[in-house]
Amino acid sequence: MTDESISLKALTELKNLRMQACAELQNRTRQPLVYTRSTALELLSIEKPRTPRMEKRDSVAWAVVPSLQRRCHVRGVKYLAWTGPLETQVVGRHYECVTPVCAWAHYAAVLPLDELIVLGESMMRRDKRLKRAEIDDFVRFIAGADRFEGIRRCRLALRVIRENTDSSMETRTRLALMRYGLPAPDVNYELTVAGTSRSLYLDMAYPTLKIAIEYDGNHHRFSSDQVLRDDKRRDMIEAMGWRYLKVTFVDLSNERAEEELSQRVATAMEKVLRIPVPLEPRLAIEQVCDGHRLKRKPIWEHRARLFAN
């Protein structure tokens, strides 16, 4: 995977290539194939997560079977034995694959927890052309499952997964801030432009503090028109009294960069609150998903008197 989210056009191209490969496979076997993992994501036009090395063989098709004894030996097919709930759908009238949420569950045993969160959010984009599931679909699937390998990770991920994000890098930005003890910002916060009926959506925001955080992808920097639109957008946001913080892939390139980003956000908070906002030592993603931690009130709720006026 690259550091940028994949466009609908690119996802559609991948889907068409995958359907061609599946057609060739199905001509070589009489066994019905139900595709899963990366193959299902390509068929469903869903952005793939960053996967372990063993999962990067995109030329291999993944199929699911109830047991490995039920597999057939077809070159180019790797099988996942699955005893949990199985939901499927047909793509292109000929290719059966698991549903988005089922594919997400099939990844739980091999993906790091943070990338399982990224994958879940990539299935629930704000752009309806890319939206493949809703949070209720995830909750229903896990509630109806007895057990499967990775179910605990799924339950942890569901505590922080949010609907209506625009890119995987935005998700990674949010998780980076939470790793250093900062509260989770709101995603795609709707802001009405002063004096108009027009609204714009902030990638991430702390509305009480009027802090906006936006991820600036490569496509922004390579278009002069986009740069001008971004500058105008920033001017509008700041004119309404908001602090604007821009994030790029450099801010997420390693742990030190993520800590520096988190400190920038904490410093912006300090300027509003007029009190220190210390970072915590970097948390494991499992700690980020801890239910007790997630229930903590942000520091500004304890300082409500500062906003009385």
PDB file of C-alpha atoms in Angstrom, residues 177 180-182 258-264 266 277-281:
ATOM      1  CA  LEU A 177      -2.920  11.344  18.586  1.00  0.00           C
ATOM      2  CA  TYR A 180      -0.053   9.799  23.115  1.00  0.00           C
ATOM      3  CA  GLY A 181      -3.075  10.160  25.361  1.00  0.00           C
ATOM      4  CA  LEU A 182      -4.941  12.895  23.505  1.00  0.00           C
ATOM      5  CA  GLU A 258       3.885  11.048  15.444  1.00  0.00           C
ATOM      6  CA  GLU A 259       4.982  12.249  18.877  1.00  0.00           C
ATOM      7  CA  GLU A 260       5.983  15.632  17.431  1.00  0.00           C
ATOM      8  CA  LEU A 261       2.594  15.877  15.708  1.00  0.00           C
ATOM      9  CA  SER A 262       0.832  15.058  18.969  1.00  0.00           C
ATOM     10  CA  GLN A 263       2.879  17.727  20.737  1.00  0.00           C
ATOM     11  CA  ARG A 264       1.802  20.294  18.125  1.00  0.00           C
ATOM     12  CA  ALA A 266      -1.249  19.503  22.607  1.00  0.00           C
ATOM     13  CA  VAL A 277      -1.710  19.447  28.285  1.00  0.00           C
ATOM     14  CA  PRO A 278       0.980  16.798  28.835  1.00  0.00           C
ATOM     15  CA  LEU A 279       1.387  13.840  26.510  1.00  0.00           C
ATOM     16  CA  GLU A 280       1.524  10.293  27.808  1.00  0.00           C
ATOM     17  CA  PRO A 281       4.292   7.848  26.877  1.00  0.00           C
TER      18      PRO A 281
END
